[in-house]
mmCIF file of C-alpha atoms in Angstrom:
data_model
loop_
_atom_site.group_PDB
_atom_site.id
_atom_site.type_symbol
_atom_site.label_atom_id
_atom_site.label_comp_id
_atom_site.label_asym_id
_atom_site.label_seq_id
_atom_site.Cartn_x
_atom_site.Cartn_y
_atom_site.Cartn_z
ATOM 1 C CA MET M 1 102.205 109.013 131.673
ATOM 2 C CA THR M 2 105.718 110.145 132.065
ATOM 3 C CA SER M 3 106.051 112.415 129.123
ATOM 4 C CA ARG M 4 102.784 114.157 129.603
ATOM 5 C CA ILE M 5 102.631 115.201 133.241
ATOM 6 C CA THR M 6 105.563 116.913 134.887
ATOM 7 C CA ARG M 7 105.634 117.394 138.638
ATOM 8 C CA LEU M 8 107.657 119.986 140.430
ATOM 9 C CA TRP M 9 109.907 118.971 143.269
ATOM 10 C CA GLN M 10 110.783 121.108 146.298
ATOM 11 C CA PRO M 11 113.237 120.314 149.088
ATOM 12 C CA GLY M 12 111.407 118.257 151.655
ATOM 13 C CA ASN M 13 109.227 116.468 149.085
ATOM 14 C CA PRO M 14 109.596 112.699 148.674
ATOM 15 C CA GLN M 15 111.351 111.369 145.588
ATOM 16 C CA ASN M 16 109.339 111.967 142.404
ATOM 17 C CA ARG M 17 108.347 108.499 141.252
ATOM 18 C CA VAL M 18 106.914 107.264 137.991
ATOM 19 C CA PHE M 19 105.048 104.004 138.218
ATOM 20 C CA PHE M 20 104.117 103.551 134.557
ATOM 21 C CA PRO M 21 106.881 104.989 132.391
ATOM 22 C CA ASP M 22 106.057 105.176 128.711
ATOM 23 C CA PHE M 23 109.545 105.933 127.453
ATOM 24 C CA TRP M 24 110.711 103.809 124.572
ATOM 25 C CA LEU M 25 114.181 102.716 123.531
ATOM 26 C CA ARG M 26 115.430 100.956 120.450
ATOM 27 C CA LEU M 27 118.816 99.375 119.966
ATOM 28 C CA VAL M 28 120.520 100.640 116.870
ATOM 29 C CA GLU M 29 123.292 99.013 114.844
ATOM 30 C CA THR M 30 126.700 100.567 114.504
ATOM 31 C CA PRO M 31 129.461 99.884 111.994
ATOM 32 C CA SER M 32 131.983 97.200 112.894
ATOM 33 C CA VAL M 33 134.845 99.200 111.334
ATOM 34 C CA GLY M 34 135.690 102.849 111.076
ATOM 35 C CA TYR M 35 135.640 105.798 113.362
ATOM 36 C CA ASN M 36 131.989 105.167 114.269
ATOM 37 C CA ARG M 37 132.797 101.753 115.694
ATOM 38 C CA LEU M 38 131.848 101.315 119.318
ATOM 39 C CA PRO M 39 133.792 99.247 121.833
ATOM 40 C CA LYS M 40 132.261 95.937 122.847
ATOM 41 C CA ASN M 41 131.200 97.307 126.203
ATOM 42 C CA ALA M 42 129.046 99.975 124.609
ATOM 43 C CA ALA M 43 125.722 100.131 122.801
ATOM 44 C CA LYS M 44 123.844 102.775 120.892
ATOM 45 C CA PHE M 45 120.152 103.379 121.492
ATOM 46 C CA GLU M 46 117.656 105.635 119.837
ATOM 47 C CA ILE M 47 115.585 107.101 122.624
ATOM 48 C CA GLU M 48 112.463 109.175 122.989
ATOM 49 C CA PRO M 49 113.504 112.815 122.728
ATOM 50 C CA LYS M 50 112.009 113.612 126.103
ATOM 51 C CA MET M 51 114.410 111.356 127.973
ATOM 52 C CA SER M 52 117.521 112.596 129.676
ATOM 53 C CA ARG M 53 120.738 110.672 130.216
ATOM 54 C CA TYR M 54 119.757 109.974 133.822
ATOM 55 C CA ASP M 55 116.385 108.670 132.652
ATOM 56 C CA VAL M 56 118.174 106.278 130.311
ATOM 57 C CA GLN M 57 120.473 105.096 133.070
ATOM 58 C CA GLU M 58 117.629 104.507 135.501
ATOM 59 C CA TYR M 59 115.609 102.782 132.797
ATOM 60 C CA LEU M 60 118.334 100.330 131.881
ATOM 61 C CA GLU M 61 119.366 99.678 135.459
ATOM 62 C CA LYS M 62 115.905 99.169 136.919
ATOM 63 C CA ILE M 63 113.976 97.578 134.065
ATOM 64 C CA TYR M 64 116.682 95.660 132.166
ATOM 65 C CA LYS M 65 119.071 95.160 135.135
ATOM 66 C CA LEU M 66 122.139 96.228 133.176
ATOM 67 C CA PRO M 67 125.280 97.668 134.778
ATOM 68 C CA VAL M 68 125.399 101.072 133.192
ATOM 69 C CA ARG M 69 128.521 103.101 133.795
ATOM 70 C CA GLU M 70 127.817 106.161 131.670
ATOM 71 C CA VAL M 71 125.341 107.518 129.135
ATOM 72 C CA ARG M 72 126.144 110.099 126.498
ATOM 73 C CA ILE M 73 123.471 111.846 124.449
ATOM 74 C CA ARG M 74 123.420 113.059 120.881
ATOM 75 C CA ASN M 75 120.589 114.974 119.233
ATOM 76 C CA GLU M 76 120.191 114.757 115.453
ATOM 77 C CA MET M 77 117.910 117.096 113.585
ATOM 78 C CA GLY M 78 115.743 115.410 110.964
ATOM 79 C CA GLU M 79 116.517 115.876 107.275
ATOM 80 C CA ILE M 80 114.618 118.600 105.423
ATOM 81 C CA THR M 81 113.626 118.258 101.755
ATOM 82 C CA TRP M 82 113.662 121.621 100.041
ATOM 83 C CA ASN M 83 111.878 122.578 96.861
ATOM 84 C CA ALA M 84 115.052 124.361 95.628
ATOM 85 C CA PRO M 85 117.917 123.148 97.763
ATOM 86 C CA LEU M 86 120.589 125.343 96.266
ATOM 87 C CA ASP M 87 118.757 128.613 96.531
ATOM 88 C CA HIS M 88 119.375 129.421 100.144
ATOM 89 C CA GLU M 89 117.454 132.673 100.024
ATOM 90 C CA LYS M 90 114.137 131.555 98.563
ATOM 91 C CA ARG M 91 113.960 127.866 99.254
ATOM 92 C CA ARG M 92 110.886 126.427 100.997
ATOM 93 C CA ALA M 93 110.816 123.334 103.122
ATOM 94 C CA LEU M 94 108.524 120.633 101.831
ATOM 95 C CA TRP M 95 109.077 117.946 104.410
ATOM 96 C CA LYS M 96 111.091 117.464 107.546
ATOM 97 C CA GLU M 97 111.922 114.160 109.182
ATOM 98 C CA GLU M 98 111.481 113.879 112.923
ATOM 99 C CA ASP M 99 114.344 114.884 115.199
ATOM 100 C CA ARG M 100 116.060 111.939 116.827
ATOM 101 C CA LYS M 101 117.913 111.489 120.063
ATOM 102 C CA PHE M 102 120.608 108.861 120.511
ATOM 103 C CA ALA M 103 122.150 107.549 123.668
ATOM 104 C CA PHE M 104 125.584 105.960 123.773
ATOM 105 C CA VAL M 105 125.517 103.692 126.785
ATOM 106 C CA PHE M 106 128.802 102.508 128.271
ATOM 107 C CA PHE M 107 128.962 99.416 130.457
ATOM 108 C CA PRO M 108 131.848 98.166 132.618
ATOM 109 C CA LYS M 109 135.017 96.858 130.980
ATOM 110 C CA ASN M 110 134.136 93.141 131.325
ATOM 111 C CA PHE M 111 130.803 93.601 129.516
ATOM 112 C CA GLU M 112 130.554 92.163 125.982
ATOM 113 C CA PHE M 113 127.834 92.961 123.516
ATOM 114 C CA TYR M 114 127.743 92.087 119.820
ATOM 115 C CA PHE M 115 124.763 92.953 117.689
ATOM 116 C CA PRO M 116 123.392 89.602 116.468
ATOM 117 C CA THR M 117 123.185 88.599 112.821
ATOM 118 C CA ILE M 118 119.536 88.916 112.034
ATOM 119 C CA PHE M 119 119.584 88.437 108.271
ATOM 120 C CA THR M 120 121.446 85.390 107.083
ATOM 121 C CA LYS M 121 119.732 84.412 103.866
ATOM 122 C CA ASP M 122 119.309 86.964 101.112
ATOM 123 C CA GLU M 123 115.691 86.875 99.975
ATOM 124 C CA PHE M 124 116.509 89.125 97.038
ATOM 125 C CA GLU M 125 118.964 86.544 95.734
ATOM 126 C CA ASP M 126 116.367 83.788 96.149
ATOM 127 C CA GLU M 127 113.824 85.738 94.187
ATOM 128 C CA VAL M 128 116.305 86.489 91.424
ATOM 129 C CA GLN M 129 117.069 82.760 91.168
ATOM 130 C CA LYS M 130 113.385 81.981 91.018
ATOM 131 C CA VAL M 131 112.883 84.386 88.123
ATOM 132 C CA GLN M 132 115.945 82.984 86.335
ATOM 133 C CA LYS M 133 114.605 79.477 86.700
ATOM 134 C CA PHE M 134 111.267 80.574 85.331
ATOM 135 C CA ASN M 135 112.942 82.244 82.367
ATOM 136 C CA ALA M 136 115.068 79.184 81.683
ATOM 137 C CA ASP M 137 111.965 76.994 81.183
ATOM 138 C CA ASP M 138 111.072 76.269 77.615
ATOM 139 C CA ARG M 139 107.794 77.937 76.818
ATOM 140 C CA THR M 140 107.834 77.634 73.026
ATOM 141 C CA ASN M 141 105.068 75.064 73.137
ATOM 142 C CA GLU M 142 102.627 77.410 74.888
ATOM 143 C CA LYS M 143 102.346 79.563 71.782
ATOM 144 C CA TYR M 144 101.833 76.750 69.263
ATOM 145 C CA VAL M 145 99.644 74.314 71.112
ATOM 146 C CA ASN M 146 95.958 75.108 70.519
ATOM 147 C CA ARG M 147 96.954 77.998 68.363
ATOM 148 C CA ASP M 148 93.653 77.783 66.504
ATOM 149 C CA ARG M 149 91.649 77.983 69.698
ATOM 150 C CA ALA M 150 91.824 81.696 70.439
ATOM 151 C CA GLY M 151 94.645 81.797 73.022
ATOM 152 C CA ILE M 152 93.621 78.980 75.404
ATOM 153 C CA GLY M 153 97.218 77.798 75.653
ATOM 154 C CA GLU M 154 98.468 74.708 77.367
ATOM 155 C CA PHE M 155 96.156 74.650 80.342
ATOM 156 C CA PHE M 156 93.096 73.176 78.673
ATOM 157 C CA GLY M 157 93.994 69.896 77.007
ATOM 158 C CA ILE M 158 94.019 69.227 73.284
ATOM 159 C CA MET F 1 122.512 109.565 106.651
ATOM 160 C CA GLN F 2 124.741 106.546 106.368
ATOM 161 C CA SER F 3 124.664 104.697 103.095
ATOM 162 C CA PHE F 4 123.454 101.142 103.061
ATOM 163 C CA ARG F 5 124.916 100.032 99.757
ATOM 164 C CA HIS F 6 126.841 97.353 101.487
ATOM 165 C CA LEU F 7 123.696 95.730 102.841
ATOM 166 C CA SER F 8 122.886 94.355 99.372
ATOM 167 C CA ARG F 9 123.364 90.796 98.263
ATOM 168 C CA THR F 10 126.832 91.479 96.879
ATOM 169 C CA ILE F 11 129.812 91.038 99.086
ATOM 170 C CA PRO F 12 130.620 94.519 100.331
ATOM 171 C CA LYS F 13 133.621 96.092 98.691
ATOM 172 C CA THR F 14 133.576 99.068 101.006
ATOM 173 C CA ILE F 15 134.935 98.693 104.488
ATOM 174 C CA PHE F 16 131.783 100.269 105.907
ATOM 175 C CA ARG F 17 129.744 97.376 107.190
ATOM 176 C CA PHE F 18 127.424 96.672 110.106
ATOM 177 C CA GLN F 19 128.060 94.221 112.839
ATOM 178 C CA SER F 20 125.024 92.203 111.900
ATOM 179 C CA THR F 21 125.863 91.561 108.235
ATOM 180 C CA ILE F 22 129.433 90.405 107.813
ATOM 181 C CA PRO F 23 130.849 89.159 104.452
ATOM 182 C CA SER F 24 130.137 85.492 104.973
ATOM 183 C CA ALA F 25 126.472 86.159 105.831
ATOM 184 C CA THR F 26 125.309 85.499 102.322
ATOM 185 C CA THR F 27 126.924 82.086 102.012
ATOM 186 C CA THR F 28 126.409 79.152 104.391
ATOM 187 C CA THR F 29 124.855 79.267 107.813
ATOM 188 C CA GLN F 30 126.188 82.017 109.968
ATOM 189 C CA LYS F 31 126.544 81.303 113.646
ATOM 190 C CA ASP F 32 126.528 84.007 116.263
ATOM 191 C CA LYS F 33 129.828 85.214 117.593
ATOM 192 C CA ASP F 34 128.594 84.255 121.040
ATOM 193 C CA LEU F 35 127.913 80.678 120.013
ATOM 194 C CA THR F 36 131.206 80.164 118.169
ATOM 195 C CA ASP F 37 133.172 81.068 121.244
ATOM 196 C CA THR F 38 135.185 77.908 121.881
ATOM 197 C CA THR F 39 136.266 78.684 125.430
ATOM 198 C CA ILE F 40 133.350 77.462 127.512
ATOM 199 C CA ASP F 41 133.425 79.582 130.587
ATOM 200 C CA ALA F 42 131.522 78.261 133.549
ATOM 201 C CA ASN F 43 130.803 81.828 134.693
ATOM 202 C CA LYS F 44 128.926 82.602 131.482
ATOM 203 C CA SER F 45 125.220 82.784 132.081
ATOM 204 C CA LEU F 46 122.445 81.524 129.879
ATOM 205 C CA SER F 47 121.768 85.000 128.544
ATOM 206 C CA ASP F 48 125.106 84.919 126.696
ATOM 207 C CA LEU F 49 123.880 82.103 124.490
ATOM 208 C CA LYS F 50 120.906 84.038 123.283
ATOM 209 C CA PRO F 51 121.322 86.393 120.319
ATOM 210 C CA GLY F 52 122.485 89.741 121.595
ATOM 211 C CA GLY F 53 124.027 88.306 124.773
ATOM 212 C CA PRO F 54 123.255 90.444 127.815
ATOM 213 C CA LEU F 55 120.963 92.658 125.698
ATOM 214 C CA SER F 56 118.969 89.697 124.377
ATOM 215 C CA GLU F 57 115.734 91.186 125.731
ATOM 216 C CA PHE F 58 115.879 93.722 122.907
ATOM 217 C CA PHE F 59 115.690 91.006 120.262
ATOM 218 C CA ASP F 60 113.030 88.600 119.100
ATOM 219 C CA ALA F 61 113.240 84.812 119.281
ATOM 220 C CA GLU F 62 115.976 83.555 116.995
ATOM 221 C CA GLU F 63 113.600 81.600 114.761
ATOM 222 C CA ASN F 64 111.942 84.896 113.805
ATOM 223 C CA PHE F 65 115.178 86.427 112.468
ATOM 224 C CA GLY F 66 114.994 87.358 108.818
ATOM 225 C CA THR F 67 111.483 85.986 108.230
ATOM 226 C CA SER F 68 108.913 87.911 106.222
ATOM 227 C CA GLU F 69 106.032 86.409 108.238
ATOM 228 C CA LEU F 70 106.002 84.632 111.533
ATOM 229 C CA ARG F 71 105.263 80.951 111.851
ATOM 230 C CA PRO F 72 101.857 80.110 113.344
ATOM 231 C CA LYS F 73 103.199 79.302 116.790
ATOM 232 C CA GLN F 74 104.996 82.622 117.039
ATOM 233 C CA ARG F 75 102.090 84.729 115.860
ATOM 234 C CA PRO F 76 100.657 87.218 118.332
ATOM 235 C CA GLY F 77 97.294 87.017 120.007
ATOM 236 C CA ARG F 78 94.985 89.983 120.336
ATOM 237 C CA SER F 79 95.529 92.954 122.663
ATOM 238 C CA TRP F 80 94.364 93.063 126.299
ATOM 239 C CA THR F 81 90.836 94.466 126.667
ATOM 240 C CA THR F 82 89.760 96.761 129.512
ATOM 241 C CA GLU F 83 87.335 94.098 130.783
ATOM 242 C CA GLU F 84 90.158 91.599 131.150
ATOM 243 C CA LEU F 85 92.450 94.132 132.784
ATOM 244 C CA ARG F 86 89.860 95.196 135.333
ATOM 245 C CA LEU F 87 89.995 91.729 136.808
ATOM 246 C CA LYS F 88 93.727 91.999 137.572
ATOM 247 C CA SER F 89 95.262 93.282 140.798
ATOM 248 C CA ASN F 90 97.383 96.433 140.902
ATOM 249 C CA THR F 91 100.599 94.429 141.244
ATOM 250 C CA ASP F 92 99.710 92.320 138.233
ATOM 251 C CA LEU F 93 98.925 95.396 136.174
ATOM 252 C CA HIS F 94 102.199 96.987 137.230
ATOM 253 C CA LYS F 95 104.105 93.920 136.129
ATOM 254 C CA LEU F 96 102.163 93.685 132.889
ATOM 255 C CA TRP F 97 103.034 97.287 132.064
ATOM 256 C CA TYR F 98 106.745 96.474 132.113
ATOM 257 C CA VAL F 99 106.219 93.298 130.123
ATOM 258 C CA LEU F 100 104.442 95.334 127.460
ATOM 259 C CA LEU F 101 107.091 98.027 127.591
ATOM 260 C CA LYS F 102 109.919 95.588 127.015
ATOM 261 C CA GLU F 103 107.975 93.943 124.194
ATOM 262 C CA LYS F 104 107.463 97.333 122.610
ATOM 263 C CA ASN F 105 111.167 98.116 122.783
ATOM 264 C CA MET F 106 112.034 94.752 121.266
ATOM 265 C CA LEU F 107 109.573 95.268 118.399
ATOM 266 C CA LEU F 108 110.891 98.752 117.746
ATOM 267 C CA THR F 109 114.478 97.464 117.591
ATOM 268 C CA MET F 110 113.517 94.682 115.175
ATOM 269 C CA GLU F 111 111.416 97.012 113.052
ATOM 270 C CA HIS F 112 114.358 99.380 112.678
ATOM 271 C CA ALA F 113 116.673 96.578 111.631
ATOM 272 C CA TYR F 114 114.260 95.593 108.874
ATOM 273 C CA LYS F 115 113.491 99.154 107.851
ATOM 274 C CA ILE F 116 117.081 100.189 107.155
ATOM 275 C CA ARG F 117 117.480 97.189 104.867
ATOM 276 C CA HIS F 118 114.196 97.985 103.057
ATOM 277 C CA LYS F 119 112.664 94.675 104.072
ATOM 278 C CA MET F 120 109.169 93.985 105.340
ATOM 279 C CA PHE F 121 108.888 93.688 109.062
ATOM 280 C CA PRO F 122 106.924 90.500 109.893
ATOM 281 C CA ASN F 123 103.553 90.972 111.609
ATOM 282 C CA PRO F 124 103.738 94.717 112.282
ATOM 283 C CA GLU F 125 100.319 94.531 113.974
ATOM 284 C CA ARG F 126 102.189 93.399 117.089
ATOM 285 C CA LEU F 127 103.212 96.973 117.732
ATOM 286 C CA ASP F 128 99.648 98.240 117.415
ATOM 287 C CA ARG F 129 98.400 95.528 119.732
ATOM 288 C CA VAL F 130 100.976 96.299 122.375
ATOM 289 C CA HIS F 131 100.162 100.000 122.122
ATOM 290 C CA GLU F 132 96.472 99.271 122.476
ATOM 291 C CA SER F 133 97.077 97.038 125.502
ATOM 292 C CA MET F 134 99.103 99.769 127.148
ATOM 293 C CA GLN F 135 96.370 102.304 126.488
ATOM 294 C CA ASN F 136 93.723 100.043 127.985
ATOM 295 C CA LEU F 137 95.957 99.392 131.002
ATOM 296 C CA GLU F 138 96.418 103.098 131.514
ATOM 297 C CA GLU F 139 92.661 103.603 131.314
ATOM 298 C CA VAL F 140 91.984 100.964 133.963
ATOM 299 C CA VAL F 141 94.675 102.320 136.288
ATOM 300 C CA HIS F 142 93.311 105.820 135.794
ATOM 301 C CA GLU F 143 89.820 104.622 136.755
ATOM 302 C CA ARG F 144 91.087 103.149 139.993
ATOM 303 C CA ASN F 145 93.232 106.151 140.786
ATOM 304 C CA ASP F 146 90.397 108.533 140.045
ATOM 305 C CA ALA F 147 88.016 106.599 142.327
ATOM 306 C CA ILE F 148 90.449 106.660 145.237
ATOM 307 C CA LEU F 149 91.252 110.353 144.819
ATOM 308 C CA ARG F 150 87.633 111.348 144.619
ATOM 309 C CA LEU F 151 86.886 109.422 147.772
ATOM 310 C CA GLU F 152 89.823 110.827 149.674
ATOM 311 C CA THR F 153 90.234 114.358 148.370
ATOM 312 C CA GLY F 154 87.197 115.114 146.240
ATOM 313 C CA ASP F 155 89.390 116.052 143.234
ATOM 314 C CA SER F 156 89.572 114.074 140.027
ATOM 315 C CA ALA F 157 92.727 112.273 138.876
ATOM 316 C CA THR F 158 92.580 113.885 135.432
ATOM 317 C CA PRO F 159 94.912 116.883 135.356
ATOM 318 C CA PRO F 160 92.895 120.130 135.316
ATOM 319 C CA GLU F 161 92.580 122.092 132.092
ATOM 320 C CA ARG F 162 92.691 125.798 131.550
ATOM 321 C CA THR F 163 91.369 127.811 128.594
ATOM 322 C CA VAL F 164 94.118 129.984 127.129
ATOM 323 C CA THR F 165 93.907 132.736 124.535
ATOM 324 C CA SER F 166 96.692 132.975 121.987
ATOM 325 C CA PHE F 167 98.164 136.221 120.599
ATOM 326 C CA ALA F 168 95.885 135.899 117.565
ATOM 327 C CA GLY F 169 92.747 135.585 119.677
ATOM 328 C CA PHE F 170 92.218 131.818 119.379
ATOM 329 C CA THR F 171 91.219 129.992 122.543
ATOM 330 C CA TYR F 172 92.505 126.503 123.205
ATOM 331 C CA LYS F 173 92.564 124.081 126.151
ATOM 332 C CA LYS F 174 95.832 123.589 127.981
ATOM 333 C CA GLN F 175 96.817 121.285 130.840
ATOM 334 C CA ALA F 176 97.356 123.195 134.079
ATOM 335 C CA ALA F 177 100.997 123.266 135.150
ATOM 336 C CA GLU F 178 102.531 123.480 138.573
ATOM 337 C CA HIS F 179 104.331 126.676 139.619
ATOM 338 C CA TYR F 180 106.690 127.509 142.422
ATOM 339 C CA LEU F 181 105.180 130.930 143.091
ATOM 340 C CA PRO F 182 101.568 132.176 142.856
ATOM 341 C CA PHE F 183 100.526 134.417 139.973
ATOM 342 C CA GLU F 184 100.044 137.412 142.277
ATOM 343 C CA VAL F 185 103.801 137.373 142.877
ATOM 344 C CA THR F 186 105.079 136.592 139.400
ATOM 345 C CA GLY F 187 102.464 138.594 137.569
ATOM 346 C CA GLU F 188 102.154 135.910 134.844
ATOM 347 C CA LYS F 189 98.813 134.363 134.134
ATOM 348 C CA GLU F 190 97.874 132.742 130.903
ATOM 349 C CA TYR F 191 94.170 132.231 131.342
ATOM 350 C CA GLU F 192 91.262 133.084 129.122
ATOM 351 C CA VAL F 193 91.050 136.807 128.384
ATOM 352 C CA PRO F 194 87.549 138.024 127.589
ATOM 353 C CA TYR F 195 88.476 141.287 125.838
ATOM 354 C CA LEU F 196 90.801 141.296 122.854
ATOM 355 C CA ASP F 197 93.046 144.095 121.621
ATOM 356 C CA GLU F 198 92.527 145.631 118.189
ATOM 357 C CA GLU F 199 94.678 143.200 116.201
ATOM 358 C CA PRO F 200 93.411 139.924 117.695
ATOM 359 C CA TYR F 201 89.864 141.235 117.456
ATOM 360 C CA LEU F 202 90.206 141.977 113.730
ATOM 361 C CA THR F 203 91.998 138.646 113.172
ATOM 362 C CA GLN F 204 89.101 136.777 114.705
ATOM 363 C CA LYS F 205 86.529 138.665 112.633
ATOM 364 C CA LEU F 206 88.438 138.044 109.427
ATOM 365 C CA TRP F 207 88.976 134.385 110.311
ATOM 366 C CA VAL F 208 85.297 133.796 110.867
ATOM 367 C CA GLU F 209 84.502 135.542 107.580
ATOM 368 C CA LYS F 210 87.037 133.400 105.742
ATOM 369 C CA GLN F 211 85.680 130.167 107.202
ATOM 370 C CA HIS F 212 82.176 131.228 106.216
ATOM 371 C CA LEU F 213 83.212 131.976 102.613
ATOM 372 C CA LYS F 214 85.083 128.659 102.376
ATOM 373 C CA LYS F 215 82.001 126.791 103.419
ATOM 374 C CA TYR F 216 79.799 128.785 101.079
ATOM 375 C CA HIS F 217 82.067 128.122 98.078
ATOM 376 C CA ALA F 218 82.307 124.421 98.920
ATOM 377 C CA ASP F 219 78.545 124.138 99.132
ATOM 378 C CA ASP F 220 78.205 126.008 95.881
ATOM 379 C CA GLN F 221 80.547 123.604 94.109
ATOM 380 C CA LYS F 222 78.634 120.686 95.552
ATOM 381 C CA ARG F 223 75.339 122.028 94.291
ATOM 382 C CA TYR F 224 76.806 122.621 90.838
ATOM 383 C CA ARG F 225 78.142 119.061 90.664
ATOM 384 C CA GLU F 226 74.878 117.609 91.936
ATOM 385 C CA ARG F 227 73.006 119.333 89.152
ATOM 386 C CA PHE F 228 74.809 117.239 86.535
ATOM 387 C CA ALA F 229 75.309 114.075 88.533
ATOM 388 C CA ASN F 230 72.195 112.140 87.523
ATOM 389 C CA ASP F 231 71.882 113.847 84.145
ATOM 390 C CA ASP F 232 72.469 112.295 80.787
ATOM 391 C CA SER F 233 73.990 115.533 79.599
ATOM 392 C CA SER F 234 77.598 114.247 79.647
ATOM 393 C CA ARG F 235 77.291 113.716 75.893
ATOM 394 C CA TYR F 236 76.726 117.458 75.399
ATOM 395 C CA LEU F 237 80.002 118.375 77.056
ATOM 396 C CA ARG F 238 82.709 119.891 74.911
ATOM 397 C CA GLY F 239 85.317 117.401 73.756
ATOM 398 C CA SER F 240 82.997 114.392 73.652
ATOM 399 C CA ARG F 241 83.815 111.456 71.452
ATOM 400 C CA LYS F 242 83.231 111.911 67.725
ATOM 401 C CA VAL F 243 84.615 108.642 66.417
ATOM 402 C CA PHE F 244 83.216 105.306 67.542
ATOM 403 C CA ASN F 245 85.429 102.273 66.956
ATOM 404 C CA ARG F 246 84.096 99.895 69.544
ATOM 405 C CA VAL F 247 80.775 99.063 71.105
ATOM 406 C CA GLU F 248 81.903 100.633 74.398
ATOM 407 C CA HIS F 249 82.472 103.996 72.713
ATOM 408 C CA LEU F 250 78.809 104.475 71.845
ATOM 409 C CA PRO F 251 76.956 107.054 73.892
ATOM 410 C CA LYS F 252 75.117 105.617 76.830
#
């Protein structure tokens, strides 16, 4: 809807309104230390590249009812994989990631936002423990039991 | 691109860490910073207790955090069909659009959080279903809009299309755009041009020839392959088996 049909505005026209906006936003995490750390009254969003900073402000104010003070935009070009990265003259691009647009949204001073902890348990660690437990089991018997019965093993009884 | 080494199971040695995985996350239960706040302020609203505080609408229900598949009660239903949506009033459809939009944003946020940690996002079909619902909603709204416009103005609600010729002589359909001044004044008009200059004319001739040859060669290959498809002549091919050790190796 929004991103596909643009309407011109001339002085005297009523306000251009969009009734079914199809802009998307996604909240993105930021480091909690370092120069990329954001203050607690700020959040970083990845936005559809066709949005402007005023679109983002309107969006958050009207749809999410958030008190937005300021929005700053940053465009990041997608990474390109080259067939010969070091040969600047004759390299060819094989693949390019999509360009992304980020919005740094600043709220009033008394606003507090902390990105929640989504991942508490480490599934990788659980799986490693499972494999270790499996390996720790004694499986010597499996090879010797029913050894004259062509590899049946322990499943079928003696 | 930021490195995500610290998002592994080991306690991060680097100081570069995200807000959502802090060092004690891998040990015992980790409470949210919002919940561990000891000063109970009466002015704090309910939204502060949810994960993400005032931006809680961007996050899923807390019981879905970190899961690889949603529990049965949290699993999504199917998308809205056009038949169901046609029964709804315009106000209801308008509200539903924003419900779907917010859901989409939430799912995108969660998907990203999983993706950067190379984990599987639970029930990714939710995104497709929301997208489908939104498409159907748009279709229904367009139908209603189109009907009203045709009744009142006689024009359709679908934006008009123009046929445009490119510099190489290819014609393609393009959505008509609005202009401040008419083309007689500006002198710019991008519509279909019946006569081509020398270069576009030659380009088109060569293109058609190329497409024809491609098709011819593809058909030729197909015919060649079909000749040997049902034949038993595979044993006469060069490089066939000369030593037979197993029953399977024998010629068929």
